[in-house]
CSV table of C-alpha atoms in Angstrom, one decimal:
chain,number,residue,atom,x,y,z
A,1,MET,CA,-136.0,58.3,35.6
A,2,LYS,CA,-136.1,55.8,38.5
A,3,PRO,CA,-133.9,52.7,38.0
A,4,LEU,CA,-134.5,49.1,37.4
A,5,LEU,CA,-133.2,47.5,40.5
A,6,ILE,CA,-132.0,43.9,40.6
A,7,LEU,CA,-131.1,42.1,43.8
A,8,GLY,CA,-128.5,39.4,43.1
A,9,THR,CA,-125.7,39.1,40.6
A,10,GLY,CA,-125.8,35.3,40.0
A,11,LEU,CA,-126.7,33.8,36.6
A,12,ALA,CA,-130.3,35.1,37.0
A,13,GLY,CA,-129.4,38.7,38.0
A,14,TYR,CA,-126.7,39.3,35.4
A,15,THR,CA,-128.5,37.5,32.6
A,16,LEU,CA,-131.6,39.6,33.2
A,17,ALA,CA,-129.5,42.7,33.2
A,18,ARG,CA,-127.9,41.8,29.9
A,19,GLU,CA,-131.3,41.0,28.3
A,20,PHE,CA,-132.7,44.2,29.6
A,21,ARG,CA,-129.9,46.3,28.2
A,22,LYS,CA,-130.4,44.7,24.7
A,23,LEU,CA,-133.8,46.4,24.8
A,24,ASP,CA,-133.3,49.5,26.9
A,25,GLN,CA,-130.0,51.4,27.0
A,26,THR,CA,-131.3,54.5,28.8
A,27,ARG,CA,-133.0,53.5,32.0
A,28,PRO,CA,-130.6,53.5,35.0
A,29,LEU,CA,-129.8,50.0,36.1
A,30,VAL,CA,-128.6,49.1,39.7
A,31,LEU,CA,-127.6,45.7,41.0
A,32,VAL,CA,-127.0,44.9,44.6
A,33,THR,CA,-125.2,41.7,45.7
A,34,ALA,CA,-124.1,40.3,49.0
A,35,ASP,CA,-121.0,38.7,47.2
A,36,ASP,CA,-118.2,40.4,45.3
A,37,GLY,CA,-120.2,40.7,42.1
A,38,SER,CA,-118.0,38.3,40.1
A,39,ALA,CA,-119.7,37.0,37.0
A,40,TYR,CA,-119.4,33.2,36.8
A,41,ALA,CA,-121.4,30.3,35.6
A,42,LYS,CA,-122.5,28.0,38.4
A,43,PRO,CA,-122.5,24.8,36.3
A,44,ASN,CA,-118.7,25.3,36.1
A,45,LEU,CA,-118.2,24.7,39.8
A,46,SER,CA,-118.7,21.0,39.4
A,47,ASN,CA,-116.3,20.4,36.6
A,48,ALA,CA,-113.5,22.9,37.5
A,49,LEU,CA,-111.1,20.2,38.7
A,50,ALA,CA,-111.5,18.1,35.5
A,51,ASN,CA,-110.9,21.2,33.5
A,52,ALA,CA,-107.9,22.1,35.6
A,53,ARG,CA,-109.4,25.5,36.5
A,54,SER,CA,-108.9,27.3,39.8
A,55,ALA,CA,-111.8,29.1,41.5
A,56,GLU,CA,-110.5,32.4,40.2
A,57,ALA,CA,-110.3,31.0,36.6
A,58,LEU,CA,-114.1,30.6,36.8
A,59,VAL,CA,-114.6,34.4,37.0
A,60,GLN,CA,-115.7,35.7,33.6
A,61,SER,CA,-115.7,39.4,34.7
A,62,ASP,CA,-115.4,41.2,38.0
A,63,ALA,CA,-118.0,43.6,39.3
A,64,ALA,CA,-116.3,46.7,37.8
A,65,GLY,CA,-116.2,45.0,34.4
A,66,MET,CA,-119.9,44.1,34.6
A,67,ALA,CA,-120.8,47.6,35.6
A,68,THR,CA,-119.1,48.9,32.5
A,69,GLN,CA,-120.5,46.2,30.2
A,70,LEU,CA,-124.0,46.8,31.5
A,71,GLN,CA,-123.8,50.6,32.0
A,72,ALA,CA,-125.0,49.9,35.5
A,73,ARG,CA,-124.2,50.5,39.1
A,74,VAL,CA,-123.2,47.4,40.9
A,75,LEU,CA,-123.1,47.5,44.7
A,76,THR,CA,-121.1,44.6,46.0
A,77,ARG,CA,-120.9,43.2,49.5
A,78,CYS,CA,-124.2,44.9,50.3
A,79,ARG,CA,-127.4,43.6,51.7
A,80,VAL,CA,-131.0,44.9,51.3
A,81,ILE,CA,-132.6,44.9,54.7
A,82,THR,CA,-135.9,46.4,53.9
A,83,ILE,CA,-138.2,46.6,50.8
A,84,ASN,CA,-141.1,49.1,50.9
A,85,THR,CA,-143.2,48.1,48.0
A,86,GLU,CA,-145.6,51.0,48.5
A,87,ALA,CA,-143.0,53.6,48.4
A,88,ARG,CA,-140.9,51.6,46.0
A,89,GLN,CA,-137.8,52.0,48.0
A,90,VAL,CA,-135.2,49.7,49.4
A,91,HIS,CA,-132.7,50.1,52.3
A,92,VAL,CA,-129.2,48.9,51.5
A,93,VAL,CA,-126.4,48.4,54.0
A,94,PRO,CA,-122.8,47.4,53.3
A,95,MET,CA,-121.6,44.2,55.0
A,96,ASP,CA,-118.3,43.8,56.8
A,97,ASN,CA,-118.5,40.1,56.8
A,98,ARG,CA,-120.9,37.9,54.8
A,99,GLN,CA,-121.8,36.0,57.9
A,100,THR,CA,-122.7,39.1,59.9
A,101,ASP,CA,-126.3,39.6,60.8
A,102,VAL,CA,-126.9,43.3,60.2
A,103,ALA,CA,-129.0,45.4,62.7
A,104,ARG,CA,-131.7,47.1,60.8
A,105,ALA,CA,-132.5,50.8,60.9
A,106,THR,CA,-129.8,51.7,63.4
A,107,HIS,CA,-127.0,51.0,61.0
A,108,PRO,CA,-125.1,54.1,60.2
A,109,SER,CA,-124.6,53.6,56.5
A,110,ILE,CA,-128.1,52.8,55.1
A,111,GLU,CA,-128.5,53.9,51.5
A,112,ILE,CA,-132.0,54.4,50.3
A,113,ILE,CA,-132.7,53.5,46.7
A,114,ASP,CA,-135.9,54.4,44.9
A,115,TYR,CA,-136.9,52.0,42.1
A,116,ALA,CA,-139.3,52.0,39.2
A,117,GLN,CA,-139.2,48.2,39.1
A,118,LEU,CA,-137.6,45.6,41.3
A,119,VAL,CA,-136.4,42.1,40.5
A,120,LEU,CA,-135.5,39.6,43.2
A,121,ALA,CA,-132.8,37.3,41.9
A,122,LEU,CA,-131.6,36.2,45.4
A,123,GLY,CA,-131.0,32.5,44.7
A,124,ALA,CA,-131.4,29.7,47.2
A,125,GLU,CA,-129.7,28.8,50.4
A,126,PRO,CA,-128.1,25.4,50.7
A,127,LEU,CA,-130.1,23.2,53.1
A,128,ARG,CA,-128.1,22.2,56.2
A,129,LEU,CA,-128.9,18.8,57.8
A,130,PRO,CA,-128.8,18.8,61.6
A,131,ILE,CA,-125.6,16.9,62.4
A,132,ALA,CA,-124.2,16.5,65.9
A,133,GLY,CA,-120.6,16.5,66.9
A,134,ASN,CA,-117.7,19.0,67.5
A,135,ALA,CA,-116.8,19.2,63.8
A,136,ALA,CA,-120.2,20.1,62.4
A,137,ASP,CA,-118.9,23.5,61.4
A,138,ARG,CA,-116.4,21.9,59.1
A,139,ILE,CA,-119.2,20.8,56.7
A,140,LEU,CA,-118.8,23.0,53.6
A,141,SER,CA,-121.5,23.9,51.1
A,142,VAL,CA,-120.7,24.7,47.4
A,143,ASN,CA,-123.6,26.7,46.1
A,144,ASP,CA,-121.8,29.8,45.0
A,145,LEU,CA,-118.3,31.0,44.0
A,146,ASP,CA,-117.4,32.2,47.6
A,147,ASP,CA,-118.3,28.8,48.9
A,148,TYR,CA,-116.3,27.2,46.1
A,149,ARG,CA,-113.2,29.3,46.8
A,150,ARG,CA,-113.3,28.2,50.4
A,151,PHE,CA,-113.7,24.6,49.3
A,152,ARG,CA,-110.7,24.7,46.9
A,153,GLU,CA,-108.6,26.4,49.6
A,154,ALA,CA,-109.5,23.6,52.1
A,155,LEU,CA,-108.8,20.9,49.4
A,156,ALA,CA,-105.4,22.4,48.6
A,157,ALA,CA,-104.3,21.9,52.2
A,158,TYR,CA,-104.3,18.1,51.7
A,159,ALA,CA,-101.9,16.2,49.6
A,160,SER,CA,-103.7,14.2,47.0
A,161,PRO,CA,-105.6,12.1,47.3
A,162,ALA,CA,-107.7,13.9,49.8
A,163,ARG,CA,-110.6,11.9,51.4
A,164,VAL,CA,-113.8,13.7,50.7
A,165,ALA,CA,-117.2,12.8,52.0
A,166,ILE,CA,-120.2,14.2,50.1
A,167,LEU,CA,-123.6,14.5,51.8
A,168,GLY,CA,-126.2,14.1,49.1
A,169,GLY,CA,-126.2,12.0,45.9
A,170,GLY,CA,-128.4,14.3,43.8
A,171,LEU,CA,-127.3,16.2,40.8
A,172,ILE,CA,-124.8,18.4,42.5
A,173,GLY,CA,-123.4,15.6,44.8
A,174,CYS,CA,-122.9,13.3,41.8
A,175,GLU,CA,-121.2,16.0,39.7
A,176,PHE,CA,-118.9,16.9,42.5
A,177,ALA,CA,-118.2,13.3,43.3
A,178,ASN,CA,-117.2,12.7,39.6
A,179,ASP,CA,-115.1,15.9,39.5
A,180,LEU,CA,-113.2,15.0,42.7
A,181,ALA,CA,-112.7,11.4,41.5
A,182,ILE,CA,-111.2,12.6,38.2
A,183,ALA,CA,-108.8,14.7,40.2
A,184,GLY,CA,-107.7,11.6,42.0
A,185,HIS,CA,-109.4,12.2,45.4
A,186,ALA,CA,-111.1,9.4,47.4
A,187,VAL,CA,-114.8,10.2,47.5
A,188,GLN,CA,-117.6,8.7,49.5
A,189,VAL,CA,-121.2,9.8,48.9
A,190,ILE,CA,-123.9,9.5,51.7
A,191,ASP,CA,-127.6,9.7,50.8
A,192,ILE,CA,-130.8,8.8,52.7
A,193,ALA,CA,-132.3,7.6,49.4
A,194,PRO,CA,-131.6,4.0,48.2
A,195,GLN,CA,-130.2,5.4,44.9
A,196,ALA,CA,-128.4,8.3,43.3
A,197,LEU,CA,-130.6,11.1,41.8
A,198,GLY,CA,-133.5,10.0,43.9
A,199,ARG,CA,-135.6,13.0,42.9
A,200,LEU,CA,-135.0,12.8,39.2
A,201,LEU,CA,-134.7,9.2,38.2
A,202,PRO,CA,-137.0,6.1,38.6
A,203,SER,CA,-136.2,3.7,41.4
A,204,ASP,CA,-136.2,0.7,39.0
A,205,LEU,CA,-136.8,0.2,35.3
A,206,PRO,CA,-139.0,-2.7,34.2
A,207,GLY,CA,-137.7,-4.3,31.1
A,208,ALA,CA,-134.0,-3.4,31.9
A,209,VAL,CA,-131.2,-5.2,33.7
A,210,ARG,CA,-130.6,-2.0,35.7
A,211,GLY,CA,-132.1,1.5,35.8
A,212,PRO,CA,-130.3,4.7,35.0
A,213,ALA,CA,-129.6,5.5,38.7
A,214,GLN,CA,-127.9,2.1,39.2
A,215,ALA,CA,-125.9,2.6,36.0
A,216,LEU,CA,-124.7,5.9,37.3
A,217,GLN,CA,-123.8,4.5,40.7
A,218,GLN,CA,-121.8,1.7,39.1
A,219,ALA,CA,-120.1,4.1,36.6
A,220,LEU,CA,-119.0,6.3,39.5
A,221,GLN,CA,-117.9,3.3,41.5
A,222,GLN,CA,-115.6,2.4,38.7
A,223,THR,CA,-113.9,5.8,39.2
A,224,GLY,CA,-113.4,5.0,42.8
A,225,VAL,CA,-116.5,6.6,44.4
A,226,GLN,CA,-117.9,4.7,47.3
A,227,TRP,CA,-121.7,4.8,48.1
A,228,HIS,CA,-123.5,4.8,51.4
A,229,LEU,CA,-127.1,4.7,50.3
A,230,SER,CA,-130.1,4.5,52.6
A,231,ARG,CA,-127.9,6.1,55.2
A,232,SER,CA,-127.6,9.4,57.0
A,233,LEU,CA,-124.8,11.1,58.8
A,234,LYS,CA,-125.4,11.3,62.5
A,235,THR,CA,-122.2,12.8,64.0
A,236,ILE,CA,-119.0,14.4,62.9
A,237,GLN,CA,-116.1,14.8,65.2
A,238,HIS,CA,-112.5,15.8,65.1
A,239,SER,CA,-110.2,12.8,65.7
A,240,ALA,CA,-108.2,12.7,68.9
A,241,THR,CA,-105.1,14.1,67.1
A,242,ALA,CA,-107.4,16.5,65.2
A,243,SER,CA,-105.8,15.4,62.0
A,244,THR,CA,-108.9,13.9,60.5
A,245,LEU,CA,-112.7,14.0,60.6
A,246,GLU,CA,-114.6,11.0,62.0
A,247,LEU,CA,-118.1,10.5,60.6
A,248,GLN,CA,-120.6,8.2,62.1
A,249,LEU,CA,-123.6,7.0,60.1
A,250,ASP,CA,-127.1,6.1,61.4
A,251,ASN,CA,-126.2,2.4,61.2
A,252,GLY,CA,-123.1,2.8,63.2
A,253,ASP,CA,-120.7,2.7,60.2
A,254,CYS,CA,-117.7,5.0,60.7
A,255,LEU,CA,-115.9,6.8,57.9
A,256,GLU,CA,-112.9,9.1,58.0
A,257,ALA,CA,-112.6,12.2,55.8
A,258,ASP,CA,-110.4,15.2,55.3
A,259,LEU,CA,-113.2,17.3,53.9
A,260,VAL,CA,-117.0,17.1,53.9
A,261,LEU,CA,-119.2,18.7,51.3
A,262,SER,CA,-123.0,19.1,51.8
A,263,ALA,CA,-125.2,19.1,48.7
A,264,VAL,CA,-128.6,18.0,50.1
A,265,GLY,CA,-130.9,20.5,48.5
A,266,LEU,CA,-131.7,24.2,48.2
A,267,ALA,CA,-134.2,26.5,50.0
A,268,PRO,CA,-135.2,29.5,48.0
A,269,ARG,CA,-134.3,32.7,49.8
A,270,THR,CA,-137.7,34.1,50.8
A,271,ALA,CA,-137.1,35.9,54.1
A,272,LEU,CA,-136.6,39.4,52.6
A,273,ALA,CA,-139.6,39.0,50.4
A,274,ALA,CA,-141.7,37.7,53.3
A,275,SER,CA,-140.8,40.7,55.5
A,276,ALA,CA,-141.8,42.9,52.6
A,277,GLY,CA,-145.3,41.3,52.6
A,278,LEU,CA,-144.9,39.4,49.4
A,279,GLN,CA,-146.7,36.1,48.9
A,280,ILE,CA,-144.4,33.2,49.7
A,281,GLY,CA,-144.9,29.5,49.0
A,282,ARG,CA,-141.9,27.3,48.8
A,283,GLY,CA,-140.3,30.2,47.0
A,284,ILE,CA,-141.2,33.8,46.2
A,285,VAL,CA,-144.6,33.2,44.5
A,286,THR,CA,-144.9,34.6,40.9
A,287,ASN,CA,-147.4,34.2,38.1
A,288,HIS,CA,-146.5,33.2,34.6
A,289,CYS,CA,-145.1,36.7,33.9
A,290,LEU,CA,-142.7,36.4,36.9
A,291,GLN,CA,-144.8,39.1,38.8
A,292,THR,CA,-144.9,38.8,42.6
A,293,SER,CA,-147.9,39.8,44.6
A,294,ALA,CA,-146.6,43.4,44.7
A,295,ARG,CA,-146.8,45.6,41.7
A,296,HIS,CA,-143.6,46.3,39.9
A,297,VAL,CA,-141.8,43.5,41.9
A,298,TYR,CA,-140.6,40.4,40.1
A,299,ALA,CA,-138.7,37.3,40.9
A,300,LEU,CA,-136.4,35.2,38.8
A,301,GLY,CA,-134.1,32.2,39.3
A,302,ASP,CA,-133.7,29.8,42.2
A,303,CYS,CA,-135.6,32.1,44.6
A,304,ALA,CA,-138.8,32.1,42.5
A,305,GLU,CA,-141.8,29.8,42.5
A,306,VAL,CA,-143.2,30.3,39.0
A,307,ASN,CA,-146.8,29.1,38.6
A,308,GLY,CA,-146.2,26.7,41.5
A,309,MET,CA,-142.9,25.3,40.2
A,310,LEU,CA,-139.3,25.5,41.6
A,311,LEU,CA,-136.9,24.9,38.8
A,312,PRO,CA,-133.3,25.5,40.1
A,313,TYR,CA,-131.6,25.1,36.7
A,314,VAL,CA,-130.1,27.3,34.0
A,315,MET,CA,-132.6,26.9,31.2
A,316,PRO,CA,-135.7,28.3,33.0
A,317,ILE,CA,-133.6,31.3,33.9
A,318,MET,CA,-132.7,31.9,30.2
A,319,HIS,CA,-136.4,31.7,29.1
A,320,GLY,CA,-137.5,33.7,32.1
A,321,ALA,CA,-134.9,36.5,31.7
A,322,ARG,CA,-135.9,37.1,28.0
A,323,ALA,CA,-139.6,37.4,28.8
A,324,LEU,CA,-139.0,39.5,31.9
A,325,ALA,CA,-136.6,41.8,30.1
A,326,ALA,CA,-139.3,42.5,27.5
A,327,THR,CA,-141.8,43.2,30.3
A,328,LEU,CA,-139.5,45.6,32.1
A,329,ALA,CA,-138.4,47.4,28.9
A,330,SER,CA,-142.1,48.0,28.1
A,331,TYR,CA,-142.5,50.1,31.2
A,332,GLN,CA,-143.9,53.5,30.7
A,333,ASP,CA,-143.1,56.1,33.3
A,334,THR,CA,-146.0,58.2,32.1
A,335,ASN,CA,-148.7,55.8,33.1
A,336,ASP,CA,-146.6,53.6,35.4
A,337,SER,CA,-147.5,50.4,33.6
A,338,VAL,CA,-146.0,47.5,31.7
A,339,GLN,CA,-147.1,45.1,29.0
A,340,ALA,CA,-146.3,41.9,30.8
A,341,ARG,CA,-144.8,39.1,28.7
A,342,SER,CA,-145.6,35.5,29.7
A,343,VAL,CA,-142.7,33.0,30.1
A,344,HIS,CA,-143.0,30.0,27.9
A,345,TYR,CA,-141.0,27.0,28.9
A,346,PRO,CA,-140.4,24.4,26.2
A,347,PRO,CA,-139.5,20.9,27.6
A,348,MET,CA,-136.3,21.5,29.5
A,349,PRO,CA,-134.4,18.2,30.1
A,350,VAL,CA,-131.9,18.3,32.9
A,351,SER,CA,-128.4,17.4,32.1
A,352,VAL,CA,-126.3,15.6,34.7
A,353,LYS,CA,-122.8,16.3,33.7
A,354,THR,CA,-121.1,13.3,35.1
A,355,PRO,CA,-118.4,12.3,32.6
A,356,ALA,CA,-118.4,8.7,34.0
A,357,LEU,CA,-121.9,8.4,32.6
A,358,PRO,CA,-123.7,11.6,31.4
A,359,ILE,CA,-127.5,11.6,32.0
A,360,THR,CA,-130.3,13.6,30.4
A,361,VAL,CA,-133.7,13.4,32.2
A,362,CYS,CA,-137.0,15.1,31.5
A,363,SER,CA,-139.2,14.3,34.5
A,364,PRO,CA,-142.9,13.9,34.1
A,365,ALA,CA,-145.0,16.7,35.7
A,366,MET,CA,-145.6,16.2,39.4
A,367,GLY,CA,-148.4,13.8,40.1
A,368,SER,CA,-148.6,12.4,36.6
A,369,ALA,CA,-150.3,9.0,36.3
A,370,GLY,CA,-148.1,6.5,34.5
A,371,ALA,CA,-145.0,4.3,34.8
A,372,TRP,CA,-141.4,4.1,33.7
A,373,ALA,CA,-140.3,1.4,31.3
A,374,ALA,CA,-137.2,0.7,29.3
A,375,ALA,CA,-137.4,1.5,25.6
A,376,SER,CA,-137.3,-1.6,23.5
A,377,THR,CA,-134.4,-0.5,21.4
A,378,ALA,CA,-131.7,-3.2,21.5
A,379,ASN,CA,-128.4,-1.5,22.3
A,380,ALA,CA,-125.2,-3.5,22.7
A,381,ASP,CA,-123.8,-0.6,24.8
A,382,THR,CA,-125.1,-1.5,28.2
A,383,ASN,CA,-124.3,2.0,29.4
A,384,ALA,CA,-126.8,3.4,26.9
A,385,ILE,CA,-130.1,3.3,28.6
A,386,GLU,CA,-133.3,4.8,27.2
A,387,ALA,CA,-136.3,5.0,29.6
A,388,HIS,CA,-139.7,6.4,28.9
A,389,PHE,CA,-142.4,7.5,31.4
A,390,LEU,CA,-145.7,6.6,29.8
A,391,SER,CA,-149.2,7.5,30.8
A,392,PRO,CA,-151.8,4.7,31.1
A,393,GLU,CA,-152.9,5.6,27.6
A,394,GLY,CA,-149.3,5.2,26.3
A,395,LYS,CA,-148.5,8.9,25.9
A,396,GLN,CA,-144.9,9.9,26.6
A,397,LEU,CA,-144.7,12.2,29.5
A,398,GLY,CA,-141.0,12.0,30.4
A,399,PHE,CA,-137.8,10.3,29.6
A,400,ALA,CA,-134.3,9.4,31.0
A,401,LEU,CA,-131.2,8.8,28.9
A,402,THR,CA,-127.7,7.6,29.9
A,403,GLY,CA,-124.4,7.6,28.1
A,404,THR,CA,-124.5,7.5,24.3
A,405,ALA,CA,-128.3,7.3,24.5
A,406,CYS,CA,-128.3,11.0,25.4
A,407,SER,CA,-128.2,11.7,21.6
A,408,ARG,CA,-131.8,10.6,21.5
A,409,ARG,CA,-132.7,13.7,23.5
A,410,SER,CA,-134.1,15.8,20.6
A,411,ALA,CA,-136.2,13.0,19.2
A,412,LEU,CA,-137.7,12.3,22.6
A,413,VAL,CA,-138.4,16.0,23.3
A,414,ARG,CA,-140.4,16.1,20.1
A,415,ALA,CA,-142.4,13.0,21.2
A,416,LEU,CA,-143.3,14.5,24.6
A,417,VAL,CA,-146.9,15.2,25.3
A,418,ARG,CA,-147.4,18.4,27.3
A,419,PRO,CA,-150.1,18.5,30.0
A,420,LEU,CA,-153.2,20.6,28.9
A,421,GLY,CA,-153.9,23.8,30.7
A,422,ASP,CA,-150.2,24.4,31.5
A,423,ALA,CA,-149.9,28.1,31.0
A,424,LEU,CA,-146.2,27.9,30.6
A,425,SER,CA,-146.0,25.1,28.0
A,426,SER,CA,-144.8,26.0,24.6
B,1,MET,CA,-103.9,16.1,-10.8
B,2,ASN,CA,-102.7,18.1,-7.9
B,3,THR,CA,-105.0,17.3,-5.0
B,4,THR,CA,-104.8,20.2,-2.6
B,5,ALA,CA,-105.6,18.9,0.9
B,6,GLN,CA,-108.8,20.5,2.1
B,7,SER,CA,-108.4,22.3,5.4
B,8,ASN,CA,-110.1,19.7,7.6
B,9,ASP,CA,-109.3,21.4,10.8
B,10,LEU,CA,-112.9,21.1,12.1
B,11,LYS,CA,-113.0,22.4,15.6
B,12,THR,CA,-114.7,21.4,18.9
B,13,TRP,CA,-116.3,24.1,21.0
B,14,GLN,CA,-117.5,24.2,24.6
B,15,CYS,CA,-120.3,26.3,26.1
B,16,ILE,CA,-118.7,28.4,28.8
B,17,VAL,CA,-121.8,28.3,30.9
B,18,CYS,CA,-122.6,24.6,31.1
B,19,GLY,CA,-119.8,22.8,29.3
B,20,PHE,CA,-122.0,21.4,26.4
B,21,ILE,CA,-119.6,20.4,23.6
B,22,TYR,CA,-120.3,21.2,19.9
B,23,ASP,CA,-118.2,19.2,17.6
B,24,GLU,CA,-118.1,20.7,14.1
B,25,GLU,CA,-117.4,17.3,12.6
B,26,GLN,CA,-120.5,15.8,14.1
B,27,GLY,CA,-122.8,18.8,13.8
B,28,LEU,CA,-126.2,18.3,15.6
B,29,PRO,CA,-128.2,16.5,12.9
B,30,ASP,CA,-131.1,15.9,15.4
B,31,GLU,CA,-131.4,19.6,15.6
B,32,GLY,CA,-131.0,20.4,11.9
B,33,ILE,CA,-127.4,21.3,12.0
B,34,ALA,CA,-125.5,19.1,9.5
B,35,ALA,CA,-122.3,17.4,10.2
B,36,GLY,CA,-119.4,19.6,9.3
B,37,THR,CA,-121.2,22.9,10.1
B,38,ARG,CA,-118.7,25.5,11.3
B,39,TRP,CA,-119.5,27.3,14.5
B,40,ALA,CA,-119.7,30.6,12.6
B,41,ASP,CA,-122.3,29.2,10.3
B,42,ILE,CA,-124.7,28.1,13.0
B,43,PRO,CA,-127.8,30.4,13.0
B,44,ALA,CA,-127.6,33.4,15.4
B,45,ASP,CA,-130.8,32.4,17.1
B,46,TRP,CA,-129.5,29.0,18.1
B,47,ALA,CA,-129.2,28.3,21.8
B,48,CYS,CA,-127.2,25.8,23.7
B,49,PRO,CA,-129.4,22.6,23.9
B,50,ASP,CA,-128.3,21.9,27.5
B,51,CYS,CA,-128.7,25.3,29.1
B,52,GLY,CA,-130.5,27.6,26.7
B,53,VAL,CA,-127.8,30.3,26.6
B,54,ALA,CA,-128.1,32.1,23.3
B,55,LYS,CA,-125.3,31.8,20.7
B,56,ALA,CA,-124.9,35.5,20.7
B,57,ASP,CA,-124.4,35.7,24.4
B,58,PHE,CA,-121.6,33.4,25.1
B,59,ASP,CA,-118.2,32.7,23.7
B,60,MET,CA,-117.8,29.2,22.7
B,61,VAL,CA,-114.3,28.2,23.9
B,62,GLU,CA,-112.3,26.5,21.2
B,63,ILE,CA,-111.0,23.2,22.5
B,64,THR,CA,-108.1,21.7,20.6
B,65,VAL,CA,-108.2,18.0,21.1
């Protein structure tokens, strides 16, 4: 019996493996990962300091433990260099160094794995802005545990408070800013947008003194975070004594920092899928059953573009993994077919876990006609903002909540009107 | 009458994936879980409201305040 082969051991890969094993304990299961296969929860990276957890404390299980739990083979520090979707075969090579670019086909230790079904759970690559200067290589990303280990090692080299500059005031940038501020570090956030969470929250809020983004900015300021909004980083240099990093912004402002974190967005990892001939959009294109353009090849998580949507969050992975596991477990070797199960996404509000001011936001579907307005509820707590996105007919298509108003989340989810013809709505 | 003190050690739990906090004393009345509901008594098909991880699949970590 050929295995189910999963590429990637992040939240998507391991969750899918677990869900599959609930339904099928006999089919061989193989996972391949470029990292060390440690099971961890990515949301924990941005609150580890507040919870006094080291990077290693975030590991729930090592690869060997997962292999036992899942009754699976887990190949760590390996990269797939070729997928042949006709032959249903992949070529895997071990990696000496995560940064090494591996020569294809001439590598001495290629392993060939035949699969019955293949799932791509490759995640996304952190976007890197083009920054000039002799210290550009000092800019760290924090999109996985390996990155995070390097970041914590770098941070430990500085006596507190370290001066940390964060590029990007989105969900990840704000959560890391809050976590570092709680730990006593001096944080500055640089973003090209005029506000925090520019892609999630409205720019202003008619009917309110301030909108949710401004409230978050002010709450973080109160913890010591400094904002450089509507600005971009142009150059980063080592200082003359090489003891500090000198950052210059587009308006000429200069900042000093000990560490710089980049959290400016994610690019789904599509190169391998593209070279295998799969249809690629912004991500690996899948239908509502997570099927790619190649038979028996699926995609899940941050690398997948499901019915045109990129949803780099946990909840879509949970819903997707359950549906996909059912599809995969229905596979019959005898007629080489599956009963594909459609994913249904309920409304999935995004939680911004900034202790200074938690936010829950359910964005309206892209291109929705309508406008944001403050809810008319009188609330003495000025940190408790409730905002609704209403269609011209007054239907609620989205909402944003801050602070104690986050408790209104369930009621507002029930009040949401889903767009018609959305195959994934439930 | 001897009033035996009820064991009122209601606990607080945290989702190990996303950090969502379930406070037994508060419950989640908006989601049909009455205040005072113990973690063990929450339905098995319940999922974390913030991240969707199923109750059966994670260990809530007990936080002692």
